[in-house]
mmCIF file of C-alpha atoms and ligand atoms in Angstrom:
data_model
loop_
_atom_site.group_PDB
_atom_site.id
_atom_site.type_symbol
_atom_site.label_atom_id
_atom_site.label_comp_id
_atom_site.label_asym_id
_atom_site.label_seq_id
_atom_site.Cartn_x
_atom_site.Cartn_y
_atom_site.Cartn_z
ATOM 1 C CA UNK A 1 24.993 3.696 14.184
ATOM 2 C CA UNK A 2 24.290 0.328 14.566
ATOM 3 C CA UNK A 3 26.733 -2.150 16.564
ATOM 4 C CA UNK A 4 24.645 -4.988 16.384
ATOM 5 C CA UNK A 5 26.598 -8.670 15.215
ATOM 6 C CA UNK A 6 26.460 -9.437 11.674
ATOM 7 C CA UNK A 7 26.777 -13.049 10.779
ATOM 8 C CA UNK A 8 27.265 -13.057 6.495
ATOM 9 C CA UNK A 9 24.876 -15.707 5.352
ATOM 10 C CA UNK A 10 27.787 -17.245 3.594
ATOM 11 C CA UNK A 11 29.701 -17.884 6.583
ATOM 12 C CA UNK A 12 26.750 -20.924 7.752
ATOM 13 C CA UNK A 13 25.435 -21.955 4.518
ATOM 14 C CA UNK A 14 22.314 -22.553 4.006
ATOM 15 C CA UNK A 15 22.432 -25.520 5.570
ATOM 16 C CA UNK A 16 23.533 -23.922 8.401
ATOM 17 C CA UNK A 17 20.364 -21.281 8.123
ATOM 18 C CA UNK A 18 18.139 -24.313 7.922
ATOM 19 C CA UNK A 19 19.805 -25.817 11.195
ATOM 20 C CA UNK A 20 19.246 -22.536 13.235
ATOM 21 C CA UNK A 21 15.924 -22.712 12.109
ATOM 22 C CA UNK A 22 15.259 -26.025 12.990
ATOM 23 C CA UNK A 23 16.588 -25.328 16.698
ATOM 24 C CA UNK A 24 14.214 -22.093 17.068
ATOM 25 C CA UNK A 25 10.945 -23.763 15.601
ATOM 26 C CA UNK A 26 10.393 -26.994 17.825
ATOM 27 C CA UNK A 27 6.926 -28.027 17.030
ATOM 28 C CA UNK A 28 4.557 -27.876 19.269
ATOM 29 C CA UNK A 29 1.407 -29.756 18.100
ATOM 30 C CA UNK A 30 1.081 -33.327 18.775
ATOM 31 C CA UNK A 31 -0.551 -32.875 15.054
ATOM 32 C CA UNK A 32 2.944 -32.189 13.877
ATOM 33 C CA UNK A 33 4.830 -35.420 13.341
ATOM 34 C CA UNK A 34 7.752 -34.563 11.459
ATOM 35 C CA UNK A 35 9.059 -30.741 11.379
ATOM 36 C CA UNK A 36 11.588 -29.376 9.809
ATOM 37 C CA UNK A 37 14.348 -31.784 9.351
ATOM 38 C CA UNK A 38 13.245 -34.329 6.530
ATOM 39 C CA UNK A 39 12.309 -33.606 2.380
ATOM 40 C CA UNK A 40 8.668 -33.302 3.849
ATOM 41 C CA UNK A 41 6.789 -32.351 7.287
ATOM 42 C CA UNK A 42 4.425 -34.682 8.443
ATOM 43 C CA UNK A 43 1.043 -33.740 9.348
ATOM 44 C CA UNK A 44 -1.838 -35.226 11.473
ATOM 45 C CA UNK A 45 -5.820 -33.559 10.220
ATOM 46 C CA UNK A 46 -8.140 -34.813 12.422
ATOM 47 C CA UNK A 47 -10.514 -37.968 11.346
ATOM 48 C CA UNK A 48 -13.600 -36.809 9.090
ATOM 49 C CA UNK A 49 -12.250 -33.035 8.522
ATOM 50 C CA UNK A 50 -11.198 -31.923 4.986
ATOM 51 C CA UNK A 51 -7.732 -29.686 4.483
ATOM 52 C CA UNK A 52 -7.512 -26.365 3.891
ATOM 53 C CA UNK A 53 -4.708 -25.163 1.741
ATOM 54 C CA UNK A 54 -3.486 -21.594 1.115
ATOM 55 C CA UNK A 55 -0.759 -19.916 0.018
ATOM 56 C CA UNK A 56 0.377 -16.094 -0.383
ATOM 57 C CA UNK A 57 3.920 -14.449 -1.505
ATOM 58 C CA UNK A 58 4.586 -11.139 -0.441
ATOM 59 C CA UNK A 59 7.475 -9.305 -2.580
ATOM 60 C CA UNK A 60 9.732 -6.445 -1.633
ATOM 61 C CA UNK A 61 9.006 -3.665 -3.412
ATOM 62 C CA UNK A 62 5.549 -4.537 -4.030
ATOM 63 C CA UNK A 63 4.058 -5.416 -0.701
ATOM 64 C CA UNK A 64 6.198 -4.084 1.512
ATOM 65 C CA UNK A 65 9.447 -1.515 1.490
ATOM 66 C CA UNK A 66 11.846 -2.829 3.999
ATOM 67 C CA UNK A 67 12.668 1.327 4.567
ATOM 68 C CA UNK A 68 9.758 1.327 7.188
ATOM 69 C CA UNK A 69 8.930 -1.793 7.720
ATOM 70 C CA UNK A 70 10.316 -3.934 10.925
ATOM 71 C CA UNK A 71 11.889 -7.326 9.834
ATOM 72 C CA UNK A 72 9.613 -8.767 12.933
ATOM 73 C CA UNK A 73 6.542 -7.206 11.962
ATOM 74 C CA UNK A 74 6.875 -8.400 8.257
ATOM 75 C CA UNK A 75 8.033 -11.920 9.551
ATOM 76 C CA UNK A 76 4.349 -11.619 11.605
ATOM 77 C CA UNK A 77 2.047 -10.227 8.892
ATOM 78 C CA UNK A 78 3.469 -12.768 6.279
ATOM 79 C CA UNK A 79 2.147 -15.552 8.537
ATOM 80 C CA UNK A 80 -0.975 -13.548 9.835
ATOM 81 C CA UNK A 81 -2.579 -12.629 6.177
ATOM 82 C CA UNK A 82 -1.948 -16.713 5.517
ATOM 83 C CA UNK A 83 -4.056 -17.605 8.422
ATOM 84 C CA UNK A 84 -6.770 -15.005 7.294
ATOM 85 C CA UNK A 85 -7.568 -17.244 4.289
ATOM 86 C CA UNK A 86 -7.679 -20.119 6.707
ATOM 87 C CA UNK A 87 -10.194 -17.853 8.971
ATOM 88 C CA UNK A 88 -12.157 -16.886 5.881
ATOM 89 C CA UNK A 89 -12.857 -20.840 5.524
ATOM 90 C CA UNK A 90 -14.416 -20.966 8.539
ATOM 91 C CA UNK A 91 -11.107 -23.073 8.825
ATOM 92 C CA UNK A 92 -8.976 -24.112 12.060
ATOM 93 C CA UNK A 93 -5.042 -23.333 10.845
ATOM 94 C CA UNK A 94 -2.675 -25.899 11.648
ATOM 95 C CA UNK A 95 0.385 -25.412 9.783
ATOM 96 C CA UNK A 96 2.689 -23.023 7.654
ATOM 97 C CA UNK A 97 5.618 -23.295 5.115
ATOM 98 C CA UNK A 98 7.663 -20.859 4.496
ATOM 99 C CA UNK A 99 9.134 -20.099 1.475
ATOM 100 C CA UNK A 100 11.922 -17.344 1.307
ATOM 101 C CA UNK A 101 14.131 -15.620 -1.859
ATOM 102 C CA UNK A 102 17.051 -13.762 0.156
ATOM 103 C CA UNK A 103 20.229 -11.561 -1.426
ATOM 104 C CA UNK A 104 23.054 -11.299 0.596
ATOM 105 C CA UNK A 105 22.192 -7.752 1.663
ATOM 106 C CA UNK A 106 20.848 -10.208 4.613
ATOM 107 C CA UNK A 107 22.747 -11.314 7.418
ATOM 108 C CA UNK A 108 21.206 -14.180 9.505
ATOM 109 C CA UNK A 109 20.739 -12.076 12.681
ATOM 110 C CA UNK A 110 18.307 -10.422 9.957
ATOM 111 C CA UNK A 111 16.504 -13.383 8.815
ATOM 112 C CA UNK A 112 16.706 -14.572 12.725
ATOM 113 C CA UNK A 113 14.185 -11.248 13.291
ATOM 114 C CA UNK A 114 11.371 -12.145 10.479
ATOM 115 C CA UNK A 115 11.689 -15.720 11.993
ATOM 116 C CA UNK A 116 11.070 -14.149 15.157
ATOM 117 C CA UNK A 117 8.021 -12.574 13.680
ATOM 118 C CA UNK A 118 6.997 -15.408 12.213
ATOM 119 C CA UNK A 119 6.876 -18.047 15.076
ATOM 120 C CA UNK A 120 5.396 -15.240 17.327
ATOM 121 C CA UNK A 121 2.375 -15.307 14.706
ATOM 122 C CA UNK A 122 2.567 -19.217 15.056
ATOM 123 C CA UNK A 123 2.354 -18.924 18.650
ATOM 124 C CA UNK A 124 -0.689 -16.622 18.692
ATOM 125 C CA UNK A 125 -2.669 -18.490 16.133
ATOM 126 C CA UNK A 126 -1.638 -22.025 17.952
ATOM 127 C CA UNK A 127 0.004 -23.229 15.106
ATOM 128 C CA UNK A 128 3.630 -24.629 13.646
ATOM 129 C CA UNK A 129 6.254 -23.844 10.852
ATOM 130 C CA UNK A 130 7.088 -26.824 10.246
ATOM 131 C CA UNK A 131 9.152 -26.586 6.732
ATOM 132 C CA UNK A 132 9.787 -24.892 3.989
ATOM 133 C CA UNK A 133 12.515 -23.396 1.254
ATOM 134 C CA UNK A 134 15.432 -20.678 0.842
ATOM 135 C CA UNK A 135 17.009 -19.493 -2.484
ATOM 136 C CA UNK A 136 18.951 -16.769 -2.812
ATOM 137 C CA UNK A 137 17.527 -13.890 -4.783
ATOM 138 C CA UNK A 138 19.220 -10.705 -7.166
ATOM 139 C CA UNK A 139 16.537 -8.375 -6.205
ATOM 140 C CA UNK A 140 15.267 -8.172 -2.724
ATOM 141 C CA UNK A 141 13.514 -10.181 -0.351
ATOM 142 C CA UNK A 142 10.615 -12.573 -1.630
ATOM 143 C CA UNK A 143 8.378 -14.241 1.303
ATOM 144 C CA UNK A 144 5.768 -17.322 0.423
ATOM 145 C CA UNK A 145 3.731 -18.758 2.949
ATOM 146 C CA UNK A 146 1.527 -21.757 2.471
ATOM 147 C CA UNK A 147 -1.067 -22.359 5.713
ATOM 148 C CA UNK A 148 -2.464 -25.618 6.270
ATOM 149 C CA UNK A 149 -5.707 -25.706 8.122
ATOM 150 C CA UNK A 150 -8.837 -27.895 8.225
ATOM 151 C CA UNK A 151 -12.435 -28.356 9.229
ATOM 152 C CA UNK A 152 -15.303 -30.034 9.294
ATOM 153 C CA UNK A 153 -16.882 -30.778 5.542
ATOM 154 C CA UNK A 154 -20.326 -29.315 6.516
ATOM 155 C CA UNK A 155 -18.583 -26.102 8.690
ATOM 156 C CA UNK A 156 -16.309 -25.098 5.730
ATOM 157 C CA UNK A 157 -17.685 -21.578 4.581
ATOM 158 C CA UNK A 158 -17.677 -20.617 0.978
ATOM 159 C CA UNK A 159 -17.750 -17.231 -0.333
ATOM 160 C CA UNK A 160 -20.630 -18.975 -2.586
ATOM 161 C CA UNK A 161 -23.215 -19.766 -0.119
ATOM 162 C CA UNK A 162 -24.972 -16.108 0.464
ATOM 163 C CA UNK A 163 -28.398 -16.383 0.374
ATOM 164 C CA UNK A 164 -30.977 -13.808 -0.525
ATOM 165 C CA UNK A 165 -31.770 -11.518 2.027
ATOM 166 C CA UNK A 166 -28.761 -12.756 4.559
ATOM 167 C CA UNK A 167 -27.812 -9.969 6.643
ATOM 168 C CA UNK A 168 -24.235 -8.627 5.527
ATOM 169 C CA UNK A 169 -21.356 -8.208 8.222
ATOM 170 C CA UNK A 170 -17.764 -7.210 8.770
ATOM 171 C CA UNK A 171 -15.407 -7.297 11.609
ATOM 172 C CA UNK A 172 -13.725 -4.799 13.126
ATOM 173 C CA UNK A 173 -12.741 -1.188 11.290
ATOM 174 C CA UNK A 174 -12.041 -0.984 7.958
ATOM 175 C CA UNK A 175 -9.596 1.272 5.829
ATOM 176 C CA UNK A 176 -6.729 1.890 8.830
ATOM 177 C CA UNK A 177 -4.400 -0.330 7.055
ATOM 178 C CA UNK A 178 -4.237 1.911 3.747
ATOM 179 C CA UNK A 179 -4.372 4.978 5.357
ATOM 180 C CA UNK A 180 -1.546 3.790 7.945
ATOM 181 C CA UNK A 181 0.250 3.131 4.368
ATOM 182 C CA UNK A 182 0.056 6.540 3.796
ATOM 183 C CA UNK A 183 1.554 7.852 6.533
ATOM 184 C CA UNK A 184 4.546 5.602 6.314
ATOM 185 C CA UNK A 185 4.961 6.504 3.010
ATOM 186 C CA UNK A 186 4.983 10.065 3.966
ATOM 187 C CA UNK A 187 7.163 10.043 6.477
ATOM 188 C CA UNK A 188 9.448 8.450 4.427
ATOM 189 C CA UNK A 189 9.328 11.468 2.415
ATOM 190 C CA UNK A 190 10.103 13.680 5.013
ATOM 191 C CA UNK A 191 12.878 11.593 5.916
ATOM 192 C CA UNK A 192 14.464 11.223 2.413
ATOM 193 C CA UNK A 193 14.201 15.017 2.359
ATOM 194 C CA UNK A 194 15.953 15.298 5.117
ATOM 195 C CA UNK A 195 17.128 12.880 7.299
ATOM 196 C CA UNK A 196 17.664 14.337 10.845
ATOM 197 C CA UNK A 197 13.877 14.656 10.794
ATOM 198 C CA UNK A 198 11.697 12.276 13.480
ATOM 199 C CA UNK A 199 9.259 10.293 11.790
ATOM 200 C CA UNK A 200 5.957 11.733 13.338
ATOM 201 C CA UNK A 201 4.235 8.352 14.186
ATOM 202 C CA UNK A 202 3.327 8.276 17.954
ATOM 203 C CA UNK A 203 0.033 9.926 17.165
ATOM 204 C CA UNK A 204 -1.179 7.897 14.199
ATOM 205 C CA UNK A 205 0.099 4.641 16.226
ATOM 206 C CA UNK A 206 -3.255 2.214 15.413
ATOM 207 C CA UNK A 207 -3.390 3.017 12.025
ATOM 208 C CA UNK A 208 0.289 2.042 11.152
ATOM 209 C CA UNK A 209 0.206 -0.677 13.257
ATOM 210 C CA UNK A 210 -2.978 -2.188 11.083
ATOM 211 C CA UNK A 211 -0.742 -1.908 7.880
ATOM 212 C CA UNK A 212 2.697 -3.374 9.725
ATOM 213 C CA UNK A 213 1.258 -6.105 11.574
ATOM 214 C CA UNK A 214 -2.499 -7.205 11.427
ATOM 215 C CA UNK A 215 -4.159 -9.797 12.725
ATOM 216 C CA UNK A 216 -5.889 -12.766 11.072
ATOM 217 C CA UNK A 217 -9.629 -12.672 13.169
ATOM 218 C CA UNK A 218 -9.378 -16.020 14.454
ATOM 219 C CA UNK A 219 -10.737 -14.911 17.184
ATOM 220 C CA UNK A 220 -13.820 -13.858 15.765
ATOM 221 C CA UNK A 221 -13.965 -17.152 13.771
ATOM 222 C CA UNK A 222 -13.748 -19.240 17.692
ATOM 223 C CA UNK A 223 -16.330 -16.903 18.471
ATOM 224 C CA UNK A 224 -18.896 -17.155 15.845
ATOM 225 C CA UNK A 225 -18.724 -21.034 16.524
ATOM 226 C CA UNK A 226 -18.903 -21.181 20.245
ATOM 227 C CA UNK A 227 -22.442 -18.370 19.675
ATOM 228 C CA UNK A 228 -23.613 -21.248 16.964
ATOM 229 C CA UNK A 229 -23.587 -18.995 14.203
ATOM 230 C CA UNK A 230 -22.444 -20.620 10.784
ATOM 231 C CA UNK A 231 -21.769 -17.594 8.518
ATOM 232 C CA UNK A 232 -23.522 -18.551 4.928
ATOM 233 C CA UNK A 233 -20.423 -16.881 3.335
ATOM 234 C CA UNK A 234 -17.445 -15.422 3.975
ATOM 235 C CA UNK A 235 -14.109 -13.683 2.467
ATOM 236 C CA UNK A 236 -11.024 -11.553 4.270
ATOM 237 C CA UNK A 237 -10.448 -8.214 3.599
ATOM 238 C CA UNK A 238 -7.137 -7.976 2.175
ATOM 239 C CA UNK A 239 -8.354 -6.285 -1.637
ATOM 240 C CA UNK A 240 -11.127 -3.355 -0.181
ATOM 241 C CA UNK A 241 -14.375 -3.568 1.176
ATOM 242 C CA UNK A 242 -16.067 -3.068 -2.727
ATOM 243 C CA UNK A 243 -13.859 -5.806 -4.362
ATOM 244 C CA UNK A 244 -14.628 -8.731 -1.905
ATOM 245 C CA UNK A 245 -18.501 -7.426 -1.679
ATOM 246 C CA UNK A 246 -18.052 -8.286 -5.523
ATOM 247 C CA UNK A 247 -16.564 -11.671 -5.011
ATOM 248 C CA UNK A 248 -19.072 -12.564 -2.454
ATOM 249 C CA UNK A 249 -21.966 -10.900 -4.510
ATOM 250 C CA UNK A 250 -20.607 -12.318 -7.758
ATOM 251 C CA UNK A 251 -19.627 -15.924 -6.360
ATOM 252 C CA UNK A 252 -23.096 -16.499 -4.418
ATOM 253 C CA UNK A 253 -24.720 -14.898 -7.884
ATOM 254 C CA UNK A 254 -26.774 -12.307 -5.450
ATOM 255 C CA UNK A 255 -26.976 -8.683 -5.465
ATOM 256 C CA UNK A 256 -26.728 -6.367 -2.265
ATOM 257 C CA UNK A 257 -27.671 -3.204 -0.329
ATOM 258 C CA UNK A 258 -25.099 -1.589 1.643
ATOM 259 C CA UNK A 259 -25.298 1.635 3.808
ATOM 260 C CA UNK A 260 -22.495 4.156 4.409
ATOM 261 C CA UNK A 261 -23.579 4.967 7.623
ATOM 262 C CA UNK A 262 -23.090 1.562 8.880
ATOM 263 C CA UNK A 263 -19.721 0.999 7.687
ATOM 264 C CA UNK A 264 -17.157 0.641 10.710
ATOM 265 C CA UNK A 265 -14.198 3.327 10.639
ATOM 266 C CA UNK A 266 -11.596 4.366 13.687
ATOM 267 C CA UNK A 267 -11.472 7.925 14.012
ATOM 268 C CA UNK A 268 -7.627 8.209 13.357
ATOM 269 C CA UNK A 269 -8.115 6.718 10.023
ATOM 270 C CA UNK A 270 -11.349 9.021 9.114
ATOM 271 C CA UNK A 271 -9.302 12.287 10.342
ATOM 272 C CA UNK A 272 -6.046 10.900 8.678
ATOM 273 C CA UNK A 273 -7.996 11.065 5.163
ATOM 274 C CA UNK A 274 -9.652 14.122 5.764
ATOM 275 C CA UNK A 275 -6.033 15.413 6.739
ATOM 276 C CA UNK A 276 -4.969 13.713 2.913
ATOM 277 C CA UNK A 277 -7.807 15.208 1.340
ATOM 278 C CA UNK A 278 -8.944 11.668 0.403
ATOM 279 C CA UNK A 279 -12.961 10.471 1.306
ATOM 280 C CA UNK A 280 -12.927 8.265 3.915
ATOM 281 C CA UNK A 281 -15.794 6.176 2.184
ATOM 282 C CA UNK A 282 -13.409 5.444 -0.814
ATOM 283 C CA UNK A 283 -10.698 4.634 1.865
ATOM 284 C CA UNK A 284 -12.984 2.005 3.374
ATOM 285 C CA UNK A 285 -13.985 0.893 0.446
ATOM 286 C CA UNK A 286 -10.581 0.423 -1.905
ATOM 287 C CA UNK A 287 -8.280 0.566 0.683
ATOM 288 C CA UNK A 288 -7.490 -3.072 1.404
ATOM 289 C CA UNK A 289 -4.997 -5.446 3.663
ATOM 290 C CA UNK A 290 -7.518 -4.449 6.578
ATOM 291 C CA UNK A 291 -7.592 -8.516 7.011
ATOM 292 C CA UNK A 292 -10.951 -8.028 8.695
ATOM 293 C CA UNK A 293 -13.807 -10.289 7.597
ATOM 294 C CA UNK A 294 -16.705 -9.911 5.378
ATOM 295 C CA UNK A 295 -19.727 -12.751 6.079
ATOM 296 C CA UNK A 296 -23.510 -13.262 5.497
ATOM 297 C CA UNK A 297 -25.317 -14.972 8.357
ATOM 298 C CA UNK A 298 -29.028 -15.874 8.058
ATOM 299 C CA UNK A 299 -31.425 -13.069 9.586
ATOM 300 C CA UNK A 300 -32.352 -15.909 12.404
ATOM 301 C CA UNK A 301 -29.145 -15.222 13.704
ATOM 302 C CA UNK A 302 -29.423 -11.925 14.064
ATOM 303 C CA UNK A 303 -30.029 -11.799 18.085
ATOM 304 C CA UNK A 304 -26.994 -14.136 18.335
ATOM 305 C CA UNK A 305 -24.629 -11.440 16.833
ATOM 306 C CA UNK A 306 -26.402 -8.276 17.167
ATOM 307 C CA UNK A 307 -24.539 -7.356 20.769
ATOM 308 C CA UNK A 308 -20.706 -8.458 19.233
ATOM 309 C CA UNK A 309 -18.812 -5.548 20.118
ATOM 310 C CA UNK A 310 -16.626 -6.720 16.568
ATOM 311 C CA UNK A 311 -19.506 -7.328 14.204
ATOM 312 C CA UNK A 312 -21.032 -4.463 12.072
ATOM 313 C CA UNK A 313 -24.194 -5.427 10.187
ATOM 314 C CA UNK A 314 -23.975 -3.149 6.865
ATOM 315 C CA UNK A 315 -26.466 -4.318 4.788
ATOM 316 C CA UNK A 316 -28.419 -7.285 3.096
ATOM 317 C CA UNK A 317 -28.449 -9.006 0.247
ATOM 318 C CA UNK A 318 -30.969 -9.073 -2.698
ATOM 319 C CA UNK A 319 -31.623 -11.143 -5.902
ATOM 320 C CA UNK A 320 -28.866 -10.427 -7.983
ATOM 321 C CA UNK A 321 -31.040 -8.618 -10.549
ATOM 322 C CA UNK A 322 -30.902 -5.461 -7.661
ATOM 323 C CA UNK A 323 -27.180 -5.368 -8.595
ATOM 324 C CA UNK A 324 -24.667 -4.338 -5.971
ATOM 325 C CA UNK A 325 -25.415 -1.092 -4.269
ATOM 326 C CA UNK A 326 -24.611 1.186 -1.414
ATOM 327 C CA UNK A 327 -26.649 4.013 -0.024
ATOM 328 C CA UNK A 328 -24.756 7.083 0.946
ATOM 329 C CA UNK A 329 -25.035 9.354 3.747
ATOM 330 C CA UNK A 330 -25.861 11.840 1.313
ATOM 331 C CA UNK A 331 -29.203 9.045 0.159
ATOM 332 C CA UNK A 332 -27.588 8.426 -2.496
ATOM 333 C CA UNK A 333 -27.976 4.619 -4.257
ATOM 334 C CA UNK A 334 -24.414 4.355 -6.287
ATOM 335 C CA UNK A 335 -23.752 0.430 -7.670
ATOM 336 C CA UNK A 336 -20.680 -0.467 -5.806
ATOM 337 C CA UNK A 337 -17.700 -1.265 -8.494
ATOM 338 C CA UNK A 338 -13.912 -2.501 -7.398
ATOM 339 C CA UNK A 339 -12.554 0.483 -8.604
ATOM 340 C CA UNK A 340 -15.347 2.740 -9.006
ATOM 341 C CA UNK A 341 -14.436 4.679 -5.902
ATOM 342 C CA UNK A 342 -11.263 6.028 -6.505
ATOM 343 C CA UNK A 343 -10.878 10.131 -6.551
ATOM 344 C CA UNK A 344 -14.865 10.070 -5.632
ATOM 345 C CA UNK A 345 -14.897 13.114 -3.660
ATOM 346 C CA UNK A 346 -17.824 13.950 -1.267
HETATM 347 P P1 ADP B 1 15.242 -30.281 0.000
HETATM 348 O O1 ADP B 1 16.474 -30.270 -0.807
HETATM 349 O O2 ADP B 1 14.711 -31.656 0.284
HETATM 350 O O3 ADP B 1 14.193 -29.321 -0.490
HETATM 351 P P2 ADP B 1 16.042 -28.352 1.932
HETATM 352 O O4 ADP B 1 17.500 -28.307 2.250
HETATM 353 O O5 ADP B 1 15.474 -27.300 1.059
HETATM 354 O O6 ADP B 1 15.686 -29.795 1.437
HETATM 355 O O7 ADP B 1 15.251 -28.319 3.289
HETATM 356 C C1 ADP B 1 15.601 -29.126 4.376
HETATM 357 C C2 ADP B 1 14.572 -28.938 5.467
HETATM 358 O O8 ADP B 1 14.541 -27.602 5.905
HETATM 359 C C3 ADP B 1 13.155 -29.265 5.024
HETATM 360 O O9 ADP B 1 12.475 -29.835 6.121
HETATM 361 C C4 ADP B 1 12.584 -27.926 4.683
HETATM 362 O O10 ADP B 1 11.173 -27.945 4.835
HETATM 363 C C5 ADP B 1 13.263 -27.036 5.709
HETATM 364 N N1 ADP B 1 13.445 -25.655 5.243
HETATM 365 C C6 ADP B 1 14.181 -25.221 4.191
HETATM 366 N N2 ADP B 1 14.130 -23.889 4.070
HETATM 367 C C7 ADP B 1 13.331 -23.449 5.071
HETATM 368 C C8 ADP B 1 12.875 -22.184 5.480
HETATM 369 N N3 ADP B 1 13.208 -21.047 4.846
HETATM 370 N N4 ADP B 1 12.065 -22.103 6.564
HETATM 371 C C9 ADP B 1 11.720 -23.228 7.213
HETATM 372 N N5 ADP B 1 12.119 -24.452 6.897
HETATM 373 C C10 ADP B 1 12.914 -24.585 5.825
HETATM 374 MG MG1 MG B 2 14.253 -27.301 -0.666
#
């Protein structure tokens, strides 16, 4: 049982929300000259740098199930997958808005915790929330985030500028977000079956904590810039490995070679597939919000990024007559489609 104070949102208002807001997001940024407070924020971009504008909703429902889902780590990951579109600019984030849709199934201590999450985020990434709107909603919670960000004209990345034979790269592991997805979702199982069960988490800890709360690679993007590499494209990883290898592919009108070999996977998530019967290559491939980025540098970079203990170099691309390809450990050549790997068993 829980004891913990419940405040009905009805009791403050929303104007009251909006106030409590207000006093737990102070901006931070000298950038920031108006917060929330006013019918807009006001915003400083540095002199000769062009704005960055993104925006993502996340639904209840259909991108997250409150049933296993902490209101803090939501509240984080709404910001964080924001400020991965900002990364996959090449871009510098600045600022967020939040929208929310809320039903009164939530108090304001609730909506206090995803704020919690949410200015956490801001704190990592270095940026403020400095506005945004609430409605009330009839079914379930509905978060939209808009991130600001900017750069330089010339250092903006586009997922059109591949050229042929740029070396292809991606960041970090891929496919621990979906298959931490899958043990949440079977746990709940287990639970709805009978509740006095544990969830059995501890030992698949990385893997949920990929899908719950990932990280925009910002850190990868300071990186790349203080090595002097400028990517030649780039895209996140929120859709699958295959899908933005399309967009990139299809966007920079290339083709590509890819090798299965090379692909970056965690243990835990290949073992976790094997233990759902699925193949860990379509799991890299389809599974998506891994938030990790895909990017084409020129091969004269190669020495600059070849030691990154983050950056995988899976392939190259080719003209765009090749098509899009990857080679499989078993030598294989199958053309990579977005949803071509599904129930592909090896
Ligand atoms: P308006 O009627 O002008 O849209 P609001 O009452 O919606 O004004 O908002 C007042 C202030 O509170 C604005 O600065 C707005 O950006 C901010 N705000 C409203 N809702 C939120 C929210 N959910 N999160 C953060 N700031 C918010
Ligand atoms: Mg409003």
């Amino acid at each position: 049982m829980t004891t913990a104070k419940r405040t009905e949102l009805s009791e403050i208002g929303e104007f009251g929300l909006i106030e409590r807001l207000r006093g737990f997001l102070p901006a931070k940024s000298s950038n920031t000259l108006q917060s929330i407070g006013d019918d807009a924020a006001v915003c400083r971009i540095p002199e000769h740098n062009v704005q960055l504008i993104s925006t993502d909703m996340l639904m209840e429902g259909v991108h997250f199930d409150l049933s296993y889902t902490p209101l803090m780590h939501l509240g984080y990951k709404a910001i964080a997958v924001n400020i991965s579109d900002i990364a996959a600019m090449n871009g510098i984030p600045s600022h967020v808005l939040v929208g929310l849709a809320l039903s009164n199934r939530f108090s304001v201590e609730a909506i206090e915790e995803i704020y919690k999450g949410m200015k956490l985020a801001c704190d990592d990434y270095g940026i403020d929330l400095v506005g945004g709107d609430t409605t009330s909603s009839r079914s379930g919670l509905g978060i939209s985030v808009t991130a600001i960000g900017f750069n330089e004209p010339d250092k903006v990345v586009y997922r059109s500028g591949a050229q042929v034979n740029d070396l292809i790269c991606v960041t970090g592991d891929l496919g621990a977000a979906f298959m931490g997805l899958q043990v949440l979702e079977r746990e709940k199982q287990v639970y709805l079956a009978n509740p006095d069960m544990q969830p059995e988490l501890q030992t698949k800890e990385y893997i949920v904590q990929r899908q719950l709360r990932p990280e925009a690679r910002m850190d990868v993007i300071k990186n790349l810039k203080r090595i002097g590499v400028q990517p030649t494209s780039m895209i996140d990883v929120s859709d699958g490995l295959a899908s933005e290898l399309l967009h990139i592919c299809k966007e920079s009108q290339l083709g590509a070679y890819i090798y299965e070999d090379k692909l970056p996977i965690d243990p835990m998530t290949f073992d976790t597939a094997r233990e759902f019967e699925l193949d860990p290559l379509t799991v890299m491939m389809n599974g998506g919000e891994d938030y990790e980025l895909l990017f084409t540098i020129a091969q004269a970079d190669y020495e600059k990024i070849r030691n990154h203990p983050d950056i995988t170099v899976i392939g190259y691309t080719k003209p765009i007559e090749e098509g899009v390809n990857i080679y499989t450990k078993g030598e294989n050549l199958v053309p990579v489609t977005a949803q071509g790997w599904n129930h592909f068993k090896v």
